[in-house]
PDB file of C-alpha atoms and ligand atoms in Angstrom:
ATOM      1  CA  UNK D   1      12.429  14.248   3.466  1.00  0.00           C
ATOM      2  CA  UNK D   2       9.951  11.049   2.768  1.00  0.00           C
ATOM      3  CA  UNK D   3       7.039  10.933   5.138  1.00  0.00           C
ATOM      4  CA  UNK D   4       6.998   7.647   7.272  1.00  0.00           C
ATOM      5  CA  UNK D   5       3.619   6.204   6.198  1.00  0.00           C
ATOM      6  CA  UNK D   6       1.252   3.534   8.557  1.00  0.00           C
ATOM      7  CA  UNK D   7      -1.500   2.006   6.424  1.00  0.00           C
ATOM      8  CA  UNK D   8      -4.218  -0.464   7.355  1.00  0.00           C
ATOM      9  CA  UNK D   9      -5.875  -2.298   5.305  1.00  0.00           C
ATOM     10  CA  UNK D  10      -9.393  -3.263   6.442  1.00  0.00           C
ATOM     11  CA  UNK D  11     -10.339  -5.846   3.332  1.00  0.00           C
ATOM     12  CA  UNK D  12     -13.727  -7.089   3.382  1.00  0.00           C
ATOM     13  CA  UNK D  13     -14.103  -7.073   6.975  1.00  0.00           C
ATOM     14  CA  UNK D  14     -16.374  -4.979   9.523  1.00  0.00           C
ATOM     15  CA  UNK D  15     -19.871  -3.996   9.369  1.00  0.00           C
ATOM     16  CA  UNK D  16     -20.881  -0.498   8.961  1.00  0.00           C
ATOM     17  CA  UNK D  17     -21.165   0.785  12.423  1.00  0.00           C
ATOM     18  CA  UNK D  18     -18.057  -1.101  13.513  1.00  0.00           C
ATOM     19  CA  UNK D  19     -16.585   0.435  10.550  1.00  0.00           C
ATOM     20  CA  UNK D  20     -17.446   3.874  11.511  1.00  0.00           C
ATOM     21  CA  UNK D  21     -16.674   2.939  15.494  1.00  0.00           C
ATOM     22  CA  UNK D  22     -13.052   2.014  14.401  1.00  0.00           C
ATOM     23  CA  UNK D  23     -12.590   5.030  12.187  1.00  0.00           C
ATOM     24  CA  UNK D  24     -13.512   7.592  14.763  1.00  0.00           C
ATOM     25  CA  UNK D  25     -11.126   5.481  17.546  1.00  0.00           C
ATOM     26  CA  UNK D  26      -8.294   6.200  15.249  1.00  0.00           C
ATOM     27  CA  UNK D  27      -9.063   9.597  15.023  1.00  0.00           C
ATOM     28  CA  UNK D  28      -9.352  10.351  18.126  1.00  0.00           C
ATOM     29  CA  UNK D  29      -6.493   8.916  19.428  1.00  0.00           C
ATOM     30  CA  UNK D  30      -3.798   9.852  16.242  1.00  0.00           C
ATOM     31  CA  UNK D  31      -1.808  13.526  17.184  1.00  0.00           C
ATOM     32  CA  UNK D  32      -1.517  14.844  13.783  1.00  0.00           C
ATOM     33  CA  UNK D  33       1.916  15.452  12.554  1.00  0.00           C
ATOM     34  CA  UNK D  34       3.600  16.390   9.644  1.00  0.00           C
ATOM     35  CA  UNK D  35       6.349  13.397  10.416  1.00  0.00           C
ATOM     36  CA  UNK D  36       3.762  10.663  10.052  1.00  0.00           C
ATOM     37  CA  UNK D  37       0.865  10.039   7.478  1.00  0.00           C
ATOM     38  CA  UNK D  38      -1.885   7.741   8.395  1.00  0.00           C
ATOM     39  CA  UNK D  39      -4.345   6.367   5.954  1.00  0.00           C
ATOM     40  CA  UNK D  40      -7.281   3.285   5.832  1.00  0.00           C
ATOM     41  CA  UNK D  41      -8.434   1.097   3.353  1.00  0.00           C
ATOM     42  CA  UNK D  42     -12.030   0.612   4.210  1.00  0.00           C
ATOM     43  CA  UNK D  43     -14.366  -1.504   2.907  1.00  0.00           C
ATOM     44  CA  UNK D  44     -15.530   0.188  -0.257  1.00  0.00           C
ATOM     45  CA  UNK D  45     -19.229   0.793   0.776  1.00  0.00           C
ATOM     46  CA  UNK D  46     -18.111   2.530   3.836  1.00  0.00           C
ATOM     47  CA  UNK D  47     -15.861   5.130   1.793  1.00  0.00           C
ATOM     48  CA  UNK D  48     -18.582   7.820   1.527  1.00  0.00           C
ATOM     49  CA  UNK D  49     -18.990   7.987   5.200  1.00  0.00           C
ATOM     50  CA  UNK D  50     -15.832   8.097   6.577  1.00  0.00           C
ATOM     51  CA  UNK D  51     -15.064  10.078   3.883  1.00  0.00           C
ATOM     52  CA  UNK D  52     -17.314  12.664   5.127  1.00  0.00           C
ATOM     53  CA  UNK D  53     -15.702  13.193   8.227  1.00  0.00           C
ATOM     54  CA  UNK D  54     -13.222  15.796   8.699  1.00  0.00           C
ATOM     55  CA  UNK D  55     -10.436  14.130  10.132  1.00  0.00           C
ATOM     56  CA  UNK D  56      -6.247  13.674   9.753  1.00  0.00           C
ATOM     57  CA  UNK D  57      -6.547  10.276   8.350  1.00  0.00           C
ATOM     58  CA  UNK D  58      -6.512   9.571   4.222  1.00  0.00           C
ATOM     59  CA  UNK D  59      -9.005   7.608   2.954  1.00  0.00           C
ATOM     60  CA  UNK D  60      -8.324   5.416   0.218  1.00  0.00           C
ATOM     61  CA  UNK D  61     -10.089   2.389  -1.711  1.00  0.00           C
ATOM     62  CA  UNK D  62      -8.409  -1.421  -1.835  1.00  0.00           C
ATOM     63  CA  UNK D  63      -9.955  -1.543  -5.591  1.00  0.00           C
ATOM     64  CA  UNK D  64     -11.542   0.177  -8.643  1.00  0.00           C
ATOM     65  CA  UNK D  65     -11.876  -0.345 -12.208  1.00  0.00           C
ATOM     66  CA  UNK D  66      -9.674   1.551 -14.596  1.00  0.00           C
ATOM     67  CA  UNK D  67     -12.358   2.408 -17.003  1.00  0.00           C
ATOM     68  CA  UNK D  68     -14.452   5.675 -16.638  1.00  0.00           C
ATOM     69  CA  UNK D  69     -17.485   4.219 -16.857  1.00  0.00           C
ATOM     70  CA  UNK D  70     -19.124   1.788 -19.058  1.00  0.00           C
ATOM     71  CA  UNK D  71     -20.602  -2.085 -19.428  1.00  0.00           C
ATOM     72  CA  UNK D  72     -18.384  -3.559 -16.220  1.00  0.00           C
ATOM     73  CA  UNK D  73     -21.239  -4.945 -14.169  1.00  0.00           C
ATOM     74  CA  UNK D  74     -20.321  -4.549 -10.492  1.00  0.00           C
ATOM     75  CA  UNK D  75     -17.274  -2.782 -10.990  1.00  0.00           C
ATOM     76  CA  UNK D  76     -16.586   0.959  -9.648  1.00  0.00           C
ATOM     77  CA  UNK D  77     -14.911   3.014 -11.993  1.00  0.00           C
ATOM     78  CA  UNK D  78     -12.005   5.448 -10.914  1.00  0.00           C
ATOM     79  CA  UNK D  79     -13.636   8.636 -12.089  1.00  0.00           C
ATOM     80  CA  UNK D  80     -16.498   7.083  -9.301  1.00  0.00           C
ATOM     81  CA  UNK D  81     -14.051   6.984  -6.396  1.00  0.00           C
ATOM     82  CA  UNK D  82     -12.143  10.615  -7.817  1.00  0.00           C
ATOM     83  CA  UNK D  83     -15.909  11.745  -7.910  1.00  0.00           C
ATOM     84  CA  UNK D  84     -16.441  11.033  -3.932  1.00  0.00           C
ATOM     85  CA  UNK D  85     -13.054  12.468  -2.904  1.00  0.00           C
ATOM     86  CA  UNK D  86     -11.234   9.418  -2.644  1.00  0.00           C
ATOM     87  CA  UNK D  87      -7.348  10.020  -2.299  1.00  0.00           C
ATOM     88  CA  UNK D  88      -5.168   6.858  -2.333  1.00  0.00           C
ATOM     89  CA  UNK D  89      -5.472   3.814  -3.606  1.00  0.00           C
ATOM     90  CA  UNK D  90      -3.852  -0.406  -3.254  1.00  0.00           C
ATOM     91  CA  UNK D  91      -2.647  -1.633  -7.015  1.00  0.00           C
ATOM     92  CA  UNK D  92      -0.951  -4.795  -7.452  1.00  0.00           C
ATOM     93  CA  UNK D  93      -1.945  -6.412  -3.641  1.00  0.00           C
ATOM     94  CA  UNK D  94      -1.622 -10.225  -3.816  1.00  0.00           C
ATOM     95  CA  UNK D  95      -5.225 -10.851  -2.996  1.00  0.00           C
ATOM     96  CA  UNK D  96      -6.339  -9.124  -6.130  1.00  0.00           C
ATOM     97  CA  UNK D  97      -3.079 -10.767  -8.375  1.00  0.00           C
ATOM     98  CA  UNK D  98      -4.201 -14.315  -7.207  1.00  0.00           C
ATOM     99  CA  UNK D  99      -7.578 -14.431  -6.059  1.00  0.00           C
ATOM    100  CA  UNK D 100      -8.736 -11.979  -8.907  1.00  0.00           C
ATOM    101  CA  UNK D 101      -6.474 -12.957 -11.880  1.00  0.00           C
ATOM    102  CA  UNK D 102      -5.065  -9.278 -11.884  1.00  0.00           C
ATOM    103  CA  UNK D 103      -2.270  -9.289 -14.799  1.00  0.00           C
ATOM    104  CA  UNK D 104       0.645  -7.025 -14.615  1.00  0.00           C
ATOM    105  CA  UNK D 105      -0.434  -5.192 -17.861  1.00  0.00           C
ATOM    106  CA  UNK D 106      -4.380  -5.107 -16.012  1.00  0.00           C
ATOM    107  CA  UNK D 107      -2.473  -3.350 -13.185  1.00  0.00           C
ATOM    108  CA  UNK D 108      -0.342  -1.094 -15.216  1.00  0.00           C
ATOM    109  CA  UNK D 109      -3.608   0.547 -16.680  1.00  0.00           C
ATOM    110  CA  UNK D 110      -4.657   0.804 -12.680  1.00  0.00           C
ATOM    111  CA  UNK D 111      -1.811   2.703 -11.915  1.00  0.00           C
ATOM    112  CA  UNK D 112      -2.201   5.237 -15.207  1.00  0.00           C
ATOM    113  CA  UNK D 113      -5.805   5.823 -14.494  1.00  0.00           C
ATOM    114  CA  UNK D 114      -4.854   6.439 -10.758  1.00  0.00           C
ATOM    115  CA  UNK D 115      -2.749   8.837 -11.570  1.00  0.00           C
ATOM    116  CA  UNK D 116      -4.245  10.398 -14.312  1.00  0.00           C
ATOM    117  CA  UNK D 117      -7.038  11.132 -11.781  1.00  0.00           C
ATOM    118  CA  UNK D 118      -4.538  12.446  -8.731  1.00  0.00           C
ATOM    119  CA  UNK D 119      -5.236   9.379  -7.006  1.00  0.00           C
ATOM    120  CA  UNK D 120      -2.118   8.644  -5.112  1.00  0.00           C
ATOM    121  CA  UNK D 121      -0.938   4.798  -5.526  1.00  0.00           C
ATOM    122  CA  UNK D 122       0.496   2.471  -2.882  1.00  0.00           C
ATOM    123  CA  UNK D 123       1.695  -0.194  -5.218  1.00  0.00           C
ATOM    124  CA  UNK D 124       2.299  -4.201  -3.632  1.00  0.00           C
ATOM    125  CA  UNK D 125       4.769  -6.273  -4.700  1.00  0.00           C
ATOM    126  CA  UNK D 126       6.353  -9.472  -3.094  1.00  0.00           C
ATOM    127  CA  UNK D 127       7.711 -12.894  -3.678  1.00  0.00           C
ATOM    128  CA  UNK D 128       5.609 -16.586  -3.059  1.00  0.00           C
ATOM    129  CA  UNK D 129       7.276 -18.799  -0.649  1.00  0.00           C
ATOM    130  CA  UNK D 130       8.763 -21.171  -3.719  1.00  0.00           C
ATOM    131  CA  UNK D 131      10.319 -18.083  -4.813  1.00  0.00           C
ATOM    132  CA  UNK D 132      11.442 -17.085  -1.300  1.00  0.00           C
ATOM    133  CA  UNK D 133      13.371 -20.713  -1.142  1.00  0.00           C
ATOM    134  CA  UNK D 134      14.350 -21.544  -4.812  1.00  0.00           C
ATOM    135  CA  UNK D 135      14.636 -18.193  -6.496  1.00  0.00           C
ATOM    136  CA  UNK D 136      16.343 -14.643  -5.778  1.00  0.00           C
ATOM    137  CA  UNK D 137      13.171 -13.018  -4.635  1.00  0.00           C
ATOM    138  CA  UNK D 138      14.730  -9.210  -5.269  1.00  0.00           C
ATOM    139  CA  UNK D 139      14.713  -9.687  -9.141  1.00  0.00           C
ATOM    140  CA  UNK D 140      11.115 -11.285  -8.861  1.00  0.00           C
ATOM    141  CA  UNK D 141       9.716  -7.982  -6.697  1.00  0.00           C
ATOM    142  CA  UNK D 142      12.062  -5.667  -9.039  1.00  0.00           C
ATOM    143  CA  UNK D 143      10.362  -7.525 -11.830  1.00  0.00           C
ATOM    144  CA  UNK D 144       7.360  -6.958 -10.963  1.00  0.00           C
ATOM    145  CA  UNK D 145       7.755  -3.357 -11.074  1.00  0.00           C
ATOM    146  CA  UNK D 146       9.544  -2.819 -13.930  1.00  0.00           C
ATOM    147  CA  UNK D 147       6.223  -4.986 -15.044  1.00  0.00           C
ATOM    148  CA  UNK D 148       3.328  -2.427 -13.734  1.00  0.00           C
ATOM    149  CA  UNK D 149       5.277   0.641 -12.489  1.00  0.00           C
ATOM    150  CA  UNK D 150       8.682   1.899 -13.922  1.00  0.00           C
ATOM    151  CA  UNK D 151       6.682   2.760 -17.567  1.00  0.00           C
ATOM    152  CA  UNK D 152       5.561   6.048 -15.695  1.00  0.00           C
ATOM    153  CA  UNK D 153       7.806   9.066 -15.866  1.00  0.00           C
ATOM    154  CA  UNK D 154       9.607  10.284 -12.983  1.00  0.00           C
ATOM    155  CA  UNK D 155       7.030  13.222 -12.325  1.00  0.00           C
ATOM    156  CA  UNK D 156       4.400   9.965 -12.030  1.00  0.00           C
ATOM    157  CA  UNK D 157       6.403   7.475  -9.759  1.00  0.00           C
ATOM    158  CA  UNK D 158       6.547  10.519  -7.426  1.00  0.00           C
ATOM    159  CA  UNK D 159       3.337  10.157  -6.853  1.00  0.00           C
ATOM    160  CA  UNK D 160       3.393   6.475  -5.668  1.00  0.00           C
ATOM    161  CA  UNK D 161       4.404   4.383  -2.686  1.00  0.00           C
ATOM    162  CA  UNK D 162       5.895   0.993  -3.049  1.00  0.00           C
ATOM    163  CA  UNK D 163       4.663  -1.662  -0.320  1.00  0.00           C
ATOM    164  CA  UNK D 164       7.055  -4.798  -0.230  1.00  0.00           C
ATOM    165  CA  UNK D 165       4.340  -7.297   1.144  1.00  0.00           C
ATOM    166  CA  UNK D 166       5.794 -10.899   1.137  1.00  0.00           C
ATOM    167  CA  UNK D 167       3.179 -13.301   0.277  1.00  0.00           C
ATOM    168  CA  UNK D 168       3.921 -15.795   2.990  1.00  0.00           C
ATOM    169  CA  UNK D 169       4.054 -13.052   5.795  1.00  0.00           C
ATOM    170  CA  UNK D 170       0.714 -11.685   4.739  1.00  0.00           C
ATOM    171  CA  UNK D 171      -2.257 -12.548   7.758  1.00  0.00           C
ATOM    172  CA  UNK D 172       0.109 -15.661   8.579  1.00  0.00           C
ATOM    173  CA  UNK D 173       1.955 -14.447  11.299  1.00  0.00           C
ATOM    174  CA  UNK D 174       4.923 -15.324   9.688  1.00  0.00           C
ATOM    175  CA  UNK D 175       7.367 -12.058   9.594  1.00  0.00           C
ATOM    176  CA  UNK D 176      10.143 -11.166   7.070  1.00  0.00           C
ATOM    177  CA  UNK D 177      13.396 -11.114   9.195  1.00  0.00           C
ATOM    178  CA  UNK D 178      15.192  -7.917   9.709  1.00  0.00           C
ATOM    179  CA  UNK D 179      18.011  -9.129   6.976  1.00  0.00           C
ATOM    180  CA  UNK D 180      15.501  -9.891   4.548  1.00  0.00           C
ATOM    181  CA  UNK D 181      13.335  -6.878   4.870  1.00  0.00           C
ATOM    182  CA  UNK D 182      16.348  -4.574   4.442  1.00  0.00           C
ATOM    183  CA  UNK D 183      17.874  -6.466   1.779  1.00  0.00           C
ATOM    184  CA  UNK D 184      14.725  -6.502  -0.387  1.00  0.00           C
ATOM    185  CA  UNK D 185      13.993  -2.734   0.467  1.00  0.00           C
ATOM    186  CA  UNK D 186      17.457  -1.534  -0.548  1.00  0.00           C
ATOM    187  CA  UNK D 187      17.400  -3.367  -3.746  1.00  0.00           C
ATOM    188  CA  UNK D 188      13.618  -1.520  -4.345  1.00  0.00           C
ATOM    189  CA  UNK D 189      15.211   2.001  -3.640  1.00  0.00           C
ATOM    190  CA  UNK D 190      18.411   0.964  -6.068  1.00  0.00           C
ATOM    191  CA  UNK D 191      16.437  -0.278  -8.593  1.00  0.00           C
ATOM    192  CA  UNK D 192      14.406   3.528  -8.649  1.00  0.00           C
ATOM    193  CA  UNK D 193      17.520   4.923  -8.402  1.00  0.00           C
ATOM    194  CA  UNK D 194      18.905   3.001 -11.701  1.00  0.00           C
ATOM    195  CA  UNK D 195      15.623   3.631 -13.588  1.00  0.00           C
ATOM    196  CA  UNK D 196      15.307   6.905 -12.880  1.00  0.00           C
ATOM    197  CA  UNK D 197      17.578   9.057 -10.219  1.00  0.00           C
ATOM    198  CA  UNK D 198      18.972   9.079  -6.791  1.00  0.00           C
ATOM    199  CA  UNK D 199      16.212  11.981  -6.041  1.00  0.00           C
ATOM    200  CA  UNK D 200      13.282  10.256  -7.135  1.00  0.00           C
ATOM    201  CA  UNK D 201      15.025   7.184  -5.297  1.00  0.00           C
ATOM    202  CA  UNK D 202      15.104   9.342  -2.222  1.00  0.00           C
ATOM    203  CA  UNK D 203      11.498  10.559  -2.393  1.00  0.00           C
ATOM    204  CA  UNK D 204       9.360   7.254  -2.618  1.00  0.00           C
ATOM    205  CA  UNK D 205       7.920   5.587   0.592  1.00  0.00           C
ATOM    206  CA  UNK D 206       8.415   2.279   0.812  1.00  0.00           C
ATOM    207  CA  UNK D 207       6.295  -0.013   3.134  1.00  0.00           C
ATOM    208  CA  UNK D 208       6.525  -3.536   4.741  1.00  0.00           C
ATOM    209  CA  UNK D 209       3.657  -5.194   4.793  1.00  0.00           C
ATOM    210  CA  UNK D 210       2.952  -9.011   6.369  1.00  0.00           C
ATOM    211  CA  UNK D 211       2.158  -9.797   9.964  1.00  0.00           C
ATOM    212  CA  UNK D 212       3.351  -6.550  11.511  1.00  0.00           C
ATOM    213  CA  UNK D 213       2.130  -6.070  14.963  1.00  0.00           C
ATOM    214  CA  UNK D 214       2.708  -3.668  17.360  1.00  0.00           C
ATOM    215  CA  UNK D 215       5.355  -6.459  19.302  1.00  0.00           C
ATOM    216  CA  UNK D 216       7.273  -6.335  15.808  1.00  0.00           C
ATOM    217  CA  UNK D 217       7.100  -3.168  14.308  1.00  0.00           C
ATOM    218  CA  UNK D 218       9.701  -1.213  16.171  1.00  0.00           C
ATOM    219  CA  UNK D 219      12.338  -3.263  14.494  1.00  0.00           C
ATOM    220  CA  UNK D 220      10.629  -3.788  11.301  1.00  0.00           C
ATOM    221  CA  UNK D 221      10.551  -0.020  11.034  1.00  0.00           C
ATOM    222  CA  UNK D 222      14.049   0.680  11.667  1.00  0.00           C
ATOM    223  CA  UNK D 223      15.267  -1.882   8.621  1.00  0.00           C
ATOM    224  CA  UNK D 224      17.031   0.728   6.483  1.00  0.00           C
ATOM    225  CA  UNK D 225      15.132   1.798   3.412  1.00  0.00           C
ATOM    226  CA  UNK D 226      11.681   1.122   5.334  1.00  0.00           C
ATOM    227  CA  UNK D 227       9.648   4.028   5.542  1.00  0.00           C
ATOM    228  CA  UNK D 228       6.675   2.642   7.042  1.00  0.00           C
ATOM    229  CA  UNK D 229       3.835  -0.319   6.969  1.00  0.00           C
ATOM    230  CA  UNK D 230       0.681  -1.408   5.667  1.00  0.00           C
ATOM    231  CA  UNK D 231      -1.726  -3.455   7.769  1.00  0.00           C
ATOM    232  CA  UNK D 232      -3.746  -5.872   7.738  1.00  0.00           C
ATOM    233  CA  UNK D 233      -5.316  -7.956  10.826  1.00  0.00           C
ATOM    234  CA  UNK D 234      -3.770  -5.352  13.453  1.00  0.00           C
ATOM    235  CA  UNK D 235      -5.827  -2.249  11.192  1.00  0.00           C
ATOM    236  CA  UNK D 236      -8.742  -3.869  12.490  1.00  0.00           C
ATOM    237  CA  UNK D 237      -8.094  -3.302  16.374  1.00  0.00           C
ATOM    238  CA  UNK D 238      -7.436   0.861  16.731  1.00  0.00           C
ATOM    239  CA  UNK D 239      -5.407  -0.140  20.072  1.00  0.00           C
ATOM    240  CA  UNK D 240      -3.226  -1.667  18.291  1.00  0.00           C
ATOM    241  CA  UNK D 241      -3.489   0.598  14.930  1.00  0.00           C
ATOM    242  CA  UNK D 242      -2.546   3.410  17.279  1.00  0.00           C
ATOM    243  CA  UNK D 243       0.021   1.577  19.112  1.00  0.00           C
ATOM    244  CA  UNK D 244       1.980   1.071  16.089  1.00  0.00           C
ATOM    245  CA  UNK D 245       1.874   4.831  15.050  1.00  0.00           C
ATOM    246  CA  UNK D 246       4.330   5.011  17.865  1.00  0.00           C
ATOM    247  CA  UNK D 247       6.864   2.651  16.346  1.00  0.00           C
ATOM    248  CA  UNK D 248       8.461   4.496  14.765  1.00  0.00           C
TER     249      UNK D 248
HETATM  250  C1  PEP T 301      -2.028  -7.065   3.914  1.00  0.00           C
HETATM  251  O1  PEP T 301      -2.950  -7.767   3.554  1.00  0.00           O
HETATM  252  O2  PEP T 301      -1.687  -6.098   3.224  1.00  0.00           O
HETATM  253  C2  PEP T 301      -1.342  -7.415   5.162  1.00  0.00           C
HETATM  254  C3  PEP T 301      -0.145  -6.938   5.358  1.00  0.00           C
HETATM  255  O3  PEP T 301      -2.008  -8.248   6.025  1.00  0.00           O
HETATM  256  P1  PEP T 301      -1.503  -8.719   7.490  1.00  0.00           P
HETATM  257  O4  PEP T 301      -0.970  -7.510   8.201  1.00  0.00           O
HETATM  258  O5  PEP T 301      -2.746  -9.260   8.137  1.00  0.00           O
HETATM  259  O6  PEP T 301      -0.462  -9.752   7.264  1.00  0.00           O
END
């Protein structure tokens, strides 16, 4: 059976004590299970650190470079991040396509050198508001990853989650409705299923990501097809991080 999955992404918030106060409260407070995995996103400078703690929480970065190494001044290559244990990694989220210019083909080579490295991928897709209200957003998402994702073979894909993070939900406060979170991840787990198979359908995580809060979560996780979240703003509070590892 898929693992249920609770991600938070941290961005480029915290400081590095609060960084390592927030990752120890988490800890502390999150009864390991084989029914739930937790991972965080932290800033990338406070990787190493956290990463040296022995705890039941992944550790994952929100960007690297798919090169190995070379002329990329300020970048941080993936063999870097493989090199200090890092397990997981964000391609595709909207920050990086619009703030950063990231291309599909850019993150296509993102996802191969994750993988290629046994970095596991949680890959974001999701619809603008103009698409939301002029467009059908489920063959703009499935676009998308037919665009960066469903090149890999079915051994690959395996190895990734699929977040569906709306782009007007995300740190607005603005939530997907029930309907229209289980429409959009039905038509993500069809689409696997018509590219590759109903198993490989069966096996990916898929996560909702956009203003989920512990008040919402409960029903956002029981949408059918949703197998989880990734946070943003309530990642940064471990009350409330923990809080929704009980949702679901
Ligand atoms: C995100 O950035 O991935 C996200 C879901 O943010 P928020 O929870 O703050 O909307």
């Amino acid at each position: 059976m898929r693992k249920k999955v609770l991600a938070g992404n941290w961005k480029m918030n915290l400081n590095s004590n609060q960084s390592s106060v927030l990752f120890s409260e988490i800890t502390s407070s999150f009864i390991d299970n084989s029914y739930l995995k937790i991972i965080v996103f932290p800033p990338f400078l406070y990787t190493k650190d956290l990463l040296s703690i022995d705890s039941n929480v992944s550790i994952g970065v929100q960007n690297f470079h798919p090169e190995s190494n070379g002329a990329y001044t300020g970048e941080v290559s993936v063999s870097q991040i493989k090199d200090i244990g890092v397990t997981h990694t964000l391609v595709g989220h909207s920050e990086r396509r619009t703030l950063f210019n990231e291309s599909d083909d850019f993150l296509k080579q993102k996802v191969d050198a994750a993988l290629k490295n046994n970095i596991e991928v949680i890959f974001c897709c999701g619809e603008s508001i103009e698409i939301r209200e002029s467009a059908n957003p489920e063959d703009f998402v499935t676009k998308q990853l037919h665009s960066s994702l469903f090149h890999l073979s079915k051994e690959e894909i395996q190895k990734c989650m699929i977040a569906y993070e709306p782009i007007w939900a995300i740190g607005t406060g603005k939530v997907a409705n029930e309907d229209q979170i289980s429409k959009m991840h039905t038509a993500i787990r069809n689409e696997i299923k018509s590219k590759y198979d109903e198993e490989t359908a069966n096996q990916i995580s898929i996560l909702y990501g956009g203003s989920c809060k512990p008040s919402n979560a409960k029903a956002i996780f029981s949408c059918e097809n949703v197998d989880g979240g990734l946070i943003g703003g309530a990642s940064l509070d471990s009350n409330s991080f923990v809080e929704l590892s009980n949702c679901f």
